[in-house]
Amino acid sequence: MTRTAVYNDYNHPQPGETSTLTLDEKVSREISRNGIQRPKGYTVSYHANPEVEKMHFGPKHPMKPWRLTLTNKIVLAYGMHEAMDVYLPRAATFQELTEYHKEDYIEFLSRVTPKDKLDLEGKGILPYNMGDDCPVFDGLYEYCSLYSGASLDAARKLTNNQSDIAINWSGGLHHAKKAEASGFCYTNDIVLAILQLLLYHPRVLYIDLDVHHGDGVEQAFWSTDRVMTLSLHKYDRATFFPGTGGSDDTGPKNNANPGAHHSLNVPLHDGIDDESYVQLFKDVVGPCIETYQPTAVVIQCGGDSLGGDRLGCFNINIRAHGECVEYAKNLGLPLLVVGGGGYTPRNVARLWAHETSVCLGTRLHPSLPSHTPFIEHFAPDKSLYPELSQTGRYDNKNSDKYLRDIVTSIREQLRYVQGNPSVQLQHVPPDLGAVREEVEREIEEEREVKDFGRRRKERGAGMRGEYAH
C-alpha cells in the first residue's frame, strides 16, 4: 500500500483551521524544517493498521489502543512517513497464531464474546486467565490478529531483506503465554515474530525496555540457545507484576540444557534516572552482543518505563529511552522495533514518535507541528520532549553499587555462554517444531511450582499488579 493511501487513512480535518496552507504543504514545511529524508545505506519500514486503534478495553482499563492514533498523528505531522516504507499489514491467520499458541486457546479467542464472558463468569469458569486485566471485548480476536500480523509482517520484511529496521508500535505484548492471556496481552506477537526470524537467523537477541518483566517471551524460549532474552524492569517478587525476572532467573538450572544462562534479567528498584539507565543499558547490552553474536535484534520499547507513567515507577525521560534504541540501531544488525506497555497515552505517543525519528537518524524540532491532530492533548507545552523525570517522581533506590553488581552478574552469566557450540551454529533447521516442544517440556519440568505462584499473582493483578496504581 502506498504512503499516500496510508496517510489519507490518518488525515482528519482540523476544526477551526484558518491557515491557507494545505495539509500537504504544512507537512512539506515540517519535512524541510527537520531535514527529514530517507536514510542513506539502510531502509526503515513502518507497519501500521488503523483498525487496531479502534479497539477498546473498557472505560476504566489502563490499556488504550488510542495511543497508537496519537503516535501515528505525530509521525505523519512531522512528515516522517515520507522517509520510510509504510505498510498496511494484514491480520495474522489462525494458522499463524498457532505456530506458537495452543489451538484451543486461539479457538476460544476467535469465538468468545462479552455475553459469553458474563455467562462463564456466572458459572465461575472464566478460562485462559481472562478477567479484569485481560477483558473480553468486542473485536478481541481481530485485535490480536492485527497486532500479531503487523509484527509478522515486519519480521518478514527483515528476513526478505526488504527492510533493515522494521517498526510495529501496535506490537510488543510480551506477557501473553502459550495458552493463556496475561497482563493486558492475549497473543504474543514478539514470540511469533522471533520464530519467523529464526527461520533465517541462527541467533536472535531480544531486549525488553518495559517497566514490567518480559516473562512471556522469556518463557517461550526458556530452553533454547538460539534466542537470548534480556529484560530491564522493576522487580519485586511480592508486589509488582508479574513477580518474575530476578537476577537468579537465568534459564534452566541444568547446565546441559541449551537454554541455560540465556535468559538474562536486570531487576531494578524504583526511581532509576536517565544517566544510570542509559549507562546500565550499554554496560549489559554490549557484552551480550560481544559474547552471543546475534544475527538479528528485537527491542521492545514499553513506554511505561517513562517518568510519570500511570503504572510505572521510573524517572526516565523520552530522549534517554530513545538513546537505548539508538544504541541498538547502531549495532548494524537487522532490527525489529515493537511497542509494549505505556499507560499515559500522550507520553507514549511522544516516545514512539521520537524513537521513529531515531530509527531514521533524524533530530526533530521539540515543538510539535501546529497542525498535529489532537494537539490539545499535549498541552500546555505542546512539546515532544516534556520533562517527565519530575512528574510523580520516585526516589532513586538504585545505588551505584547495586547497578555495578548487576553488570557483574550479567557478565558472569555470559561467561558460561562462551564456547557454546551453538554460538557458532551454521545450519539453520527449517522446522522449529522441535524447539517449541523442548520449550514446553522444560517449562513443565523446571517451572511448574513457579507458574502456579505466578498465576495467582496475575489473577490478583487488579489489586496489586499492572492494573492498580
mmCIF file with all atom_site columns, N, CA and C in Angstrom, residues 289-350:
data_model
loop_
_atom_site.group_PDB
_atom_site.id
_atom_site.type_symbol
_atom_site.label_atom_id
_atom_site.label_alt_id
_atom_site.label_comp_id
_atom_site.label_asym_id
_atom_site.label_entity_id
_atom_site.label_seq_id
_atom_site.pdbx_PDB_ins_code
_atom_site.Cartn_x
_atom_site.Cartn_y
_atom_site.Cartn_z
_atom_site.occupancy
_atom_site.B_iso_or_equiv
_atom_site.pdbx_formal_charge
_atom_site.auth_seq_id
_atom_site.auth_comp_id
_atom_site.auth_asym_id
_atom_site.auth_atom_id
_atom_site.pdbx_PDB_model_num
ATOM 1   N N  . ILE A 1 289 ? 26.158 -8.623  23.110 1.00 0.00 ? 289 ILE A N  1
ATOM 2   C CA . ILE A 1 289 ? 26.460 -8.623  21.682 1.00 0.00 ? 289 ILE A CA 1
ATOM 3   C C  . ILE A 1 289 ? 27.815 -9.279  21.428 1.00 0.00 ? 289 ILE A C  1
ATOM 4   N N  . GLU A 1 290 ? 28.791 -8.885  22.207 1.00 0.00 ? 290 GLU A N  1
ATOM 5   C CA . GLU A 1 290 ? 30.149 -9.394  22.012 1.00 0.00 ? 290 GLU A CA 1
ATOM 6   C C  . GLU A 1 290 ? 30.226 -10.905 22.220 1.00 0.00 ? 290 GLU A C  1
ATOM 7   N N  . THR A 1 291 ? 29.515 -11.401 23.226 1.00 0.00 ? 291 THR A N  1
ATOM 8   C CA . THR A 1 291 ? 29.600 -12.816 23.562 1.00 0.00 ? 291 THR A CA 1
ATOM 9   C C  . THR A 1 291 ? 28.667 -13.671 22.719 1.00 0.00 ? 291 THR A C  1
ATOM 10  N N  . TYR A 1 292 ? 27.417 -13.239 22.618 1.00 0.00 ? 292 TYR A N  1
ATOM 11  C CA . TYR A 1 292 ? 26.408 -14.068 21.959 1.00 0.00 ? 292 TYR A CA 1
ATOM 12  C C  . TYR A 1 292 ? 26.435 -13.949 20.444 1.00 0.00 ? 292 TYR A C  1
ATOM 13  N N  . GLN A 1 293 ? 26.866 -12.811 19.937 1.00 0.00 ? 293 GLN A N  1
ATOM 14  C CA . GLN A 1 293 ? 26.966 -12.549 18.499 1.00 0.00 ? 293 GLN A CA 1
ATOM 15  C C  . GLN A 1 293 ? 25.655 -12.844 17.769 1.00 0.00 ? 293 GLN A C  1
ATOM 16  N N  . PRO A 1 294 ? 24.600 -12.152 18.135 1.00 0.00 ? 294 PRO A N  1
ATOM 17  C CA . PRO A 1 294 ? 23.317 -12.373 17.446 1.00 0.00 ? 294 PRO A CA 1
ATOM 18  C C  . PRO A 1 294 ? 23.387 -11.913 16.005 1.00 0.00 ? 294 PRO A C  1
ATOM 19  N N  . THR A 1 295 ? 22.511 -12.469 15.197 1.00 0.00 ? 295 THR A N  1
ATOM 20  C CA . THR A 1 295 ? 22.428 -12.036 13.803 1.00 0.00 ? 295 THR A CA 1
ATOM 21  C C  . THR A 1 295 ? 21.198 -11.175 13.550 1.00 0.00 ? 295 THR A C  1
ATOM 22  N N  . ALA A 1 296 ? 20.353 -11.008 14.554 1.00 0.00 ? 296 ALA A N  1
ATOM 23  C CA . ALA A 1 296 ? 19.211 -10.093 14.492 1.00 0.00 ? 296 ALA A CA 1
ATOM 24  C C  . ALA A 1 296 ? 18.853 -9.690  15.916 1.00 0.00 ? 296 ALA A C  1
ATOM 25  N N  . VAL A 1 297 ? 18.230 -8.502  16.043 1.00 0.00 ? 297 VAL A N  1
ATOM 26  C CA . VAL A 1 297 ? 17.855 -7.974  17.359 1.00 0.00 ? 297 VAL A CA 1
ATOM 27  C C  . VAL A 1 297 ? 16.384 -7.570  17.324 1.00 0.00 ? 297 VAL A C  1
ATOM 28  N N  . VAL A 1 298 ? 15.675 -7.872  18.406 1.00 0.00 ? 298 VAL A N  1
ATOM 29  C CA . VAL A 1 298 ? 14.304 -7.399  18.610 1.00 0.00 ? 298 VAL A CA 1
ATOM 30  C C  . VAL A 1 298 ? 14.308 -6.561  19.877 1.00 0.00 ? 298 VAL A C  1
ATOM 31  N N  . ILE A 1 299 ? 13.767 -5.344  19.817 1.00 0.00 ? 299 ILE A N  1
ATOM 32  C CA . ILE A 1 299 ? 13.716 -4.493  21.005 1.00 0.00 ? 299 ILE A CA 1
ATOM 33  C C  . ILE A 1 299 ? 12.280 -4.070  21.283 1.00 0.00 ? 299 ILE A C  1
ATOM 34  N N  . GLN A 1 300 ? 11.834 -4.336  22.504 1.00 0.00 ? 300 GLN A N  1
ATOM 35  C CA . GLN A 1 300 ? 10.506 -3.966  22.963 1.00 0.00 ? 300 GLN A CA 1
ATOM 36  C C  . GLN A 1 300 ? 10.623 -2.645  23.705 1.00 0.00 ? 300 GLN A C  1
ATOM 37  N N  . CYS A 1 301 ? 9.876  -1.631  23.253 1.00 0.00 ? 301 CYS A N  1
ATOM 38  C CA . CYS A 1 301 ? 10.046 -0.265  23.741 1.00 0.00 ? 301 CYS A CA 1
ATOM 39  C C  . CYS A 1 301 ? 8.874  0.169   24.612 1.00 0.00 ? 301 CYS A C  1
ATOM 40  N N  . GLY A 1 302 ? 8.560  -0.618  25.623 1.00 0.00 ? 302 GLY A N  1
ATOM 41  C CA . GLY A 1 302 ? 7.463  -0.280  26.509 1.00 0.00 ? 302 GLY A CA 1
ATOM 42  C C  . GLY A 1 302 ? 7.601  1.115   27.086 1.00 0.00 ? 302 GLY A C  1
ATOM 43  N N  . GLY A 1 303 ? 6.545  1.928   26.949 1.00 0.00 ? 303 GLY A N  1
ATOM 44  C CA . GLY A 1 303 ? 6.597  3.304   27.402 1.00 0.00 ? 303 GLY A CA 1
ATOM 45  C C  . GLY A 1 303 ? 6.255  3.486   28.866 1.00 0.00 ? 303 GLY A C  1
ATOM 46  N N  . ASP A 1 304 ? 5.947  2.396   29.573 1.00 0.00 ? 304 ASP A N  1
ATOM 47  C CA . ASP A 1 304 ? 5.652  2.529   30.998 1.00 0.00 ? 304 ASP A CA 1
ATOM 48  C C  . ASP A 1 304 ? 6.916  2.676   31.834 1.00 0.00 ? 304 ASP A C  1
ATOM 49  N N  . SER A 1 305 ? 8.077  2.614   31.217 1.00 0.00 ? 305 SER A N  1
ATOM 50  C CA . SER A 1 305 ? 9.324  2.900   31.937 1.00 0.00 ? 305 SER A CA 1
ATOM 51  C C  . SER A 1 305 ? 9.635  4.396   31.956 1.00 0.00 ? 305 SER A C  1
ATOM 52  N N  . LEU A 1 306 ? 8.795  5.203   31.310 1.00 0.00 ? 306 LEU A N  1
ATOM 53  C CA . LEU A 1 306 ? 8.956  6.659   31.362 1.00 0.00 ? 306 LEU A CA 1
ATOM 54  C C  . LEU A 1 306 ? 8.522  7.200   32.721 1.00 0.00 ? 306 LEU A C  1
ATOM 55  N N  . GLY A 1 307 ? 9.082  8.311   33.103 1.00 0.00 ? 307 GLY A N  1
ATOM 56  C CA . GLY A 1 307 ? 8.622  9.009   34.287 1.00 0.00 ? 307 GLY A CA 1
ATOM 57  C C  . GLY A 1 307 ? 7.176  9.453   34.115 1.00 0.00 ? 307 GLY A C  1
ATOM 58  N N  . GLY A 1 308 ? 6.410  9.413   35.198 1.00 0.00 ? 308 GLY A N  1
ATOM 59  C CA . GLY A 1 308 ? 5.030  9.876   35.157 1.00 0.00 ? 308 GLY A CA 1
ATOM 60  C C  . GLY A 1 308 ? 4.047  8.909   34.555 1.00 0.00 ? 308 GLY A C  1
ATOM 61  N N  . ASP A 1 309 ? 4.475  7.668   34.222 1.00 0.00 ? 309 ASP A N  1
ATOM 62  C CA . ASP A 1 309 ? 3.517  6.722   33.663 1.00 0.00 ? 309 ASP A CA 1
ATOM 63  C C  . ASP A 1 309 ? 2.524  6.287   34.738 1.00 0.00 ? 309 ASP A C  1
ATOM 64  N N  . ARG A 1 310 ? 1.318  6.034   34.316 1.00 0.00 ? 310 ARG A N  1
ATOM 65  C CA . ARG A 1 310 ? 0.243  5.668   35.238 1.00 0.00 ? 310 ARG A CA 1
ATOM 66  C C  . ARG A 1 310 ? 0.575  4.414   36.042 1.00 0.00 ? 310 ARG A C  1
ATOM 67  N N  . LEU A 1 311 ? 1.288  3.472   35.436 1.00 0.00 ? 311 LEU A N  1
ATOM 68  C CA . LEU A 1 311 ? 1.617  2.231   36.134 1.00 0.00 ? 311 LEU A CA 1
ATOM 69  C C  . LEU A 1 311 ? 3.115  2.057   36.364 1.00 0.00 ? 311 LEU A C  1
ATOM 70  N N  . GLY A 1 312 ? 3.914  3.041   36.003 1.00 0.00 ? 312 GLY A N  1
ATOM 71  C CA . GLY A 1 312 ? 5.363  2.911   36.121 1.00 0.00 ? 312 GLY A CA 1
ATOM 72  C C  . GLY A 1 312 ? 5.903  3.497   37.404 1.00 0.00 ? 312 GLY A C  1
ATOM 73  N N  . CYS A 1 313 ? 7.218  3.358   37.563 1.00 0.00 ? 313 CYS A N  1
ATOM 74  C CA . CYS A 1 313 ? 7.864  3.845   38.796 1.00 0.00 ? 313 CYS A CA 1
ATOM 75  C C  . CYS A 1 313 ? 9.314  4.252   38.549 1.00 0.00 ? 313 CYS A C  1
ATOM 76  N N  . PHE A 1 314 ? 9.657  4.586   37.298 1.00 0.00 ? 314 PHE A N  1
ATOM 77  C CA . PHE A 1 314 ? 10.989 5.061   36.963 1.00 0.00 ? 314 PHE A CA 1
ATOM 78  C C  . PHE A 1 314 ? 10.941 6.571   36.702 1.00 0.00 ? 314 PHE A C  1
ATOM 79  N N  . ASN A 1 315 ? 12.124 7.185   36.582 1.00 0.00 ? 315 ASN A N  1
ATOM 80  C CA . ASN A 1 315 ? 12.235 8.628   36.326 1.00 0.00 ? 315 ASN A CA 1
ATOM 81  C C  . ASN A 1 315 ? 12.938 8.887   34.997 1.00 0.00 ? 315 ASN A C  1
ATOM 82  N N  . ILE A 1 316 ? 12.546 8.189   33.963 1.00 0.00 ? 316 ILE A N  1
ATOM 83  C CA . ILE A 1 316 ? 13.250 8.249   32.684 1.00 0.00 ? 316 ILE A CA 1
ATOM 84  C C  . ILE A 1 316 ? 12.533 9.196   31.728 1.00 0.00 ? 316 ILE A C  1
ATOM 85  N N  . ASN A 1 317 ? 13.306 9.991   31.009 1.00 0.00 ? 317 ASN A N  1
ATOM 86  C CA . ASN A 1 317 ? 12.778 10.908  30.005 1.00 0.00 ? 317 ASN A CA 1
ATOM 87  C C  . ASN A 1 317 ? 12.819 10.276  28.617 1.00 0.00 ? 317 ASN A C  1
ATOM 88  N N  . ILE A 1 318 ? 12.130 10.924  27.690 1.00 0.00 ? 318 ILE A N  1
ATOM 89  C CA . ILE A 1 318 ? 11.968 10.369  26.345 1.00 0.00 ? 318 ILE A CA 1
ATOM 90  C C  . ILE A 1 318 ? 13.303 10.213  25.629 1.00 0.00 ? 318 ILE A C  1
ATOM 91  N N  . ARG A 1 319 ? 14.161 11.205  25.694 1.00 0.00 ? 319 ARG A N  1
ATOM 92  C CA . ARG A 1 319 ? 15.428 11.129  24.971 1.00 0.00 ? 319 ARG A CA 1
ATOM 93  C C  . ARG A 1 319 ? 16.314 10.005  25.506 1.00 0.00 ? 319 ARG A C  1
ATOM 94  N N  . ALA A 1 320 ? 16.299 9.782   26.813 1.00 0.00 ? 320 ALA A N  1
ATOM 95  C CA . ALA A 1 320 ? 17.123 8.709   27.391 1.00 0.00 ? 320 ALA A CA 1
ATOM 96  C C  . ALA A 1 320 ? 16.619 7.343   26.936 1.00 0.00 ? 320 ALA A C  1
ATOM 97  N N  . HIS A 1 321 ? 15.314 7.154   26.943 1.00 0.00 ? 321 HIS A N  1
ATOM 98  C CA . HIS A 1 321 ? 14.723 5.903   26.448 1.00 0.00 ? 321 HIS A CA 1
ATOM 99  C C  . HIS A 1 321 ? 15.130 5.696   24.986 1.00 0.00 ? 321 HIS A C  1
ATOM 100 N N  . GLY A 1 322 ? 15.044 6.775   24.218 1.00 0.00 ? 322 GLY A N  1
ATOM 101 C CA . GLY A 1 322 ? 15.412 6.690   22.807 1.00 0.00 ? 322 GLY A CA 1
ATOM 102 C C  . GLY A 1 322 ? 16.888 6.424   22.582 1.00 0.00 ? 322 GLY A C  1
ATOM 103 N N  . GLU A 1 323 ? 17.719 6.845   23.529 1.00 0.00 ? 323 GLU A N  1
ATOM 104 C CA . GLU A 1 323 ? 19.151 6.579   23.395 1.00 0.00 ? 323 GLU A CA 1
ATOM 105 C C  . GLU A 1 323 ? 19.438 5.078   23.410 1.00 0.00 ? 323 GLU A C  1
ATOM 106 N N  . CYS A 1 324 ? 18.626 4.322   24.136 1.00 0.00 ? 324 CYS A N  1
ATOM 107 C CA . CYS A 1 324 ? 18.787 2.864   24.147 1.00 0.00 ? 324 CYS A CA 1
ATOM 108 C C  . CYS A 1 324 ? 18.434 2.283   22.779 1.00 0.00 ? 324 CYS A C  1
ATOM 109 N N  . VAL A 1 325 ? 17.376 2.810   22.174 1.00 0.00 ? 325 VAL A N  1
ATOM 110 C CA . VAL A 1 325 ? 17.005 2.356   20.827 1.00 0.00 ? 325 VAL A CA 1
ATOM 111 C C  . VAL A 1 325 ? 18.097 2.718   19.830 1.00 0.00 ? 325 VAL A C  1
ATOM 112 N N  . GLU A 1 326 ? 18.668 3.901   19.982 1.00 0.00 ? 326 GLU A N  1
ATOM 113 C CA . GLU A 1 326 ? 19.746 4.316   19.078 1.00 0.00 ? 326 GLU A CA 1
ATOM 114 C C  . GLU A 1 326 ? 20.955 3.393   19.208 1.00 0.00 ? 326 GLU A C  1
ATOM 115 N N  . TYR A 1 327 ? 21.271 2.994   20.424 1.00 0.00 ? 327 TYR A N  1
ATOM 116 C CA . TYR A 1 327 ? 22.376 2.060   20.637 1.00 0.00 ? 327 TYR A CA 1
ATOM 117 C C  . TYR A 1 327 ? 22.102 0.748   19.906 1.00 0.00 ? 327 TYR A C  1
ATOM 118 N N  . ALA A 1 328 ? 20.873 0.245   20.017 1.00 0.00 ? 328 ALA A N  1
ATOM 119 C CA . ALA A 1 328 ? 20.512 -0.993  19.324 1.00 0.00 ? 328 ALA A CA 1
ATOM 120 C C  . ALA A 1 328 ? 20.582 -0.809  17.812 1.00 0.00 ? 328 ALA A C  1
ATOM 121 N N  . LYS A 1 329 ? 20.130 0.331   17.332 1.00 0.00 ? 329 LYS A N  1
ATOM 122 C CA . LYS A 1 329 ? 20.183 0.622   15.894 1.00 0.00 ? 329 LYS A CA 1
ATOM 123 C C  . LYS A 1 329 ? 21.621 0.621   15.396 1.00 0.00 ? 329 LYS A C  1
ATOM 124 N N  . ASN A 1 330 ? 22.515 1.231   16.162 1.00 0.00 ? 330 ASN A N  1
ATOM 125 C CA . ASN A 1 330 ? 23.901 1.384   15.729 1.00 0.00 ? 330 ASN A CA 1
ATOM 126 C C  . ASN A 1 330 ? 24.684 0.074   15.733 1.00 0.00 ? 330 ASN A C  1
ATOM 127 N N  . LEU A 1 331 ? 24.083 -0.987  16.221 1.00 0.00 ? 331 LEU A N  1
ATOM 128 C CA . LEU A 1 331 ? 24.734 -2.295  16.130 1.00 0.00 ? 331 LEU A CA 1
ATOM 129 C C  . LEU A 1 331 ? 24.839 -2.759  14.685 1.00 0.00 ? 331 LEU A C  1
ATOM 130 N N  . GLY A 1 332 ? 23.976 -2.205  13.838 1.00 0.00 ? 332 GLY A N  1
ATOM 131 C CA . GLY A 1 332 ? 24.045 -2.532  12.417 1.00 0.00 ? 332 GLY A CA 1
ATOM 132 C C  . GLY A 1 332 ? 23.469 -3.884  12.069 1.00 0.00 ? 332 GLY A C  1
ATOM 133 N N  . LEU A 1 333 ? 22.659 -4.459  12.954 1.00 0.00 ? 333 LEU A N  1
ATOM 134 C CA . LEU A 1 333 ? 22.021 -5.753  12.711 1.00 0.00 ? 333 LEU A CA 1
ATOM 135 C C  . LEU A 1 333 ? 20.567 -5.542  12.317 1.00 0.00 ? 333 LEU A C  1
ATOM 136 N N  . PRO A 1 334 ? 19.952 -6.485  11.615 1.00 0.00 ? 334 PRO A N  1
ATOM 137 C CA . PRO A 1 334 ? 18.510 -6.374  11.360 1.00 0.00 ? 334 PRO A CA 1
ATOM 138 C C  . PRO A 1 334 ? 17.775 -6.149  12.672 1.00 0.00 ? 334 PRO A C  1
ATOM 139 N N  . LEU A 1 335 ? 16.904 -5.136  12.707 1.00 0.00 ? 335 LEU A N  1
ATOM 140 C CA . LEU A 1 335 ? 16.301 -4.704  13.965 1.00 0.00 ? 335 LEU A CA 1
ATOM 141 C C  . LEU A 1 335 ? 14.786 -4.625  13.832 1.00 0.00 ? 335 LEU A C  1
ATOM 142 N N  . LEU A 1 336 ? 14.098 -5.363  14.712 1.00 0.00 ? 336 LEU A N  1
ATOM 143 C CA . LEU A 1 336 ? 12.647 -5.275  14.819 1.00 0.00 ? 336 LEU A CA 1
ATOM 144 C C  . LEU A 1 336 ? 12.314 -4.451  16.060 1.00 0.00 ? 336 LEU A C  1
ATOM 145 N N  . VAL A 1 337 ? 11.559 -3.383  15.870 1.00 0.00 ? 337 VAL A N  1
ATOM 146 C CA . VAL A 1 337 ? 11.206 -2.455  16.950 1.00 0.00 ? 337 VAL A CA 1
ATOM 147 C C  . VAL A 1 337 ? 9.707  -2.557  17.188 1.00 0.00 ? 337 VAL A C  1
ATOM 148 N N  . VAL A 1 338 ? 9.317  -2.888  18.429 1.00 0.00 ? 338 VAL A N  1
ATOM 149 C CA . VAL A 1 338 ? 7.900  -3.018  18.750 1.00 0.00 ? 338 VAL A CA 1
ATOM 150 C C  . VAL A 1 338 ? 7.571  -2.167  19.972 1.00 0.00 ? 338 VAL A C  1
ATOM 151 N N  . GLY A 1 339 ? 6.277  -1.943  20.178 1.00 0.00 ? 339 GLY A N  1
ATOM 152 C CA . GLY A 1 339 ? 5.797  -1.155  21.306 1.00 0.00 ? 339 GLY A CA 1
ATOM 153 C C  . GLY A 1 339 ? 5.766  -1.980  22.575 1.00 0.00 ? 339 GLY A C  1
ATOM 154 N N  . GLY A 1 340 ? 4.675  -1.883  23.314 1.00 0.00 ? 340 GLY A N  1
ATOM 155 C CA . GLY A 1 340 ? 4.551  -2.604  24.576 1.00 0.00 ? 340 GLY A CA 1
ATOM 156 C C  . GLY A 1 340 ? 3.682  -1.841  25.537 1.00 0.00 ? 340 GLY A C  1
ATOM 157 N N  . GLY A 1 341 ? 4.080  -1.797  26.813 1.00 0.00 ? 341 GLY A N  1
ATOM 158 C CA . GLY A 1 341 ? 3.306  -1.082  27.817 1.00 0.00 ? 341 GLY A CA 1
ATOM 159 C C  . GLY A 1 341 ? 3.394  0.423   27.632 1.00 0.00 ? 341 GLY A C  1
ATOM 160 N N  . GLY A 1 342 ? 2.691  1.124   28.497 1.00 0.00 ? 342 GLY A N  1
ATOM 161 C CA . GLY A 1 342 ? 2.662  2.579   28.425 1.00 0.00 ? 342 GLY A CA 1
ATOM 162 C C  . GLY A 1 342 ? 1.243  3.059   28.618 1.00 0.00 ? 342 GLY A C  1
ATOM 163 N N  . TYR A 1 343 ? 0.966  3.722   29.727 1.00 0.00 ? 343 TYR A N  1
ATOM 164 C CA . TYR A 1 343 ? -0.415 3.953   30.131 1.00 0.00 ? 343 TYR A CA 1
ATOM 165 C C  . TYR A 1 343 ? -0.735 5.422   30.376 1.00 0.00 ? 343 TYR A C  1
ATOM 166 N N  . THR A 1 344 ? 0.153  6.293   29.929 1.00 0.00 ? 344 THR A N  1
ATOM 167 C CA . THR A 1 344 ? -0.144 7.713   29.809 1.00 0.00 ? 344 THR A CA 1
ATOM 168 C C  . THR A 1 344 ? -0.042 8.020   28.319 1.00 0.00 ? 344 THR A C  1
ATOM 169 N N  . PRO A 1 345 ? -1.162 7.898   27.579 1.00 0.00 ? 345 PRO A N  1
ATOM 170 C CA . PRO A 1 345 ? -1.102 7.864   26.110 1.00 0.00 ? 345 PRO A CA 1
ATOM 171 C C  . PRO A 1 345 ? -0.317 8.988   25.461 1.00 0.00 ? 345 PRO A C  1
ATOM 172 N N  . ARG A 1 346 ? -0.462 10.231  25.952 1.00 0.00 ? 346 ARG A N  1
ATOM 173 C CA . ARG A 1 346 ? 0.232  11.340  25.286 1.00 0.00 ? 346 ARG A CA 1
ATOM 174 C C  . ARG A 1 346 ? 1.745  11.179  25.358 1.00 0.00 ? 346 ARG A C  1
ATOM 175 N N  . ASN A 1 347 ? 2.249  10.622  26.456 1.00 0.00 ? 347 ASN A N  1
ATOM 176 C CA . ASN A 1 347 ? 3.693  10.441  26.586 1.00 0.00 ? 347 ASN A CA 1
ATOM 177 C C  . ASN A 1 347 ? 4.184  9.237   25.793 1.00 0.00 ? 347 ASN A C  1
ATOM 178 N N  . VAL A 1 348 ? 3.367  8.196   25.733 1.00 0.00 ? 348 VAL A N  1
ATOM 179 C CA . VAL A 1 348 ? 3.715  7.036   24.897 1.00 0.00 ? 348 VAL A CA 1
ATOM 180 C C  . VAL A 1 348 ? 3.824  7.466   23.437 1.00 0.00 ? 348 VAL A C  1
ATOM 181 N N  . ALA A 1 349 ? 2.868  8.275   22.993 1.00 0.00 ? 349 ALA A N  1
ATOM 182 C CA . ALA A 1 349 ? 2.890  8.747   21.606 1.00 0.00 ? 349 ALA A CA 1
ATOM 183 C C  . ALA A 1 349 ? 4.135  9.587   21.327 1.00 0.00 ? 349 ALA A C  1
ATOM 184 N N  . ARG A 1 350 ? 4.472  10.463  22.253 1.00 0.00 ? 350 ARG A N  1
ATOM 185 C CA . ARG A 1 350 ? 5.700  11.258  22.096 1.00 0.00 ? 350 ARG A CA 1
ATOM 186 C C  . ARG A 1 350 ? 6.920  10.345  21.986 1.00 0.00 ? 350 ARG A C  1
#
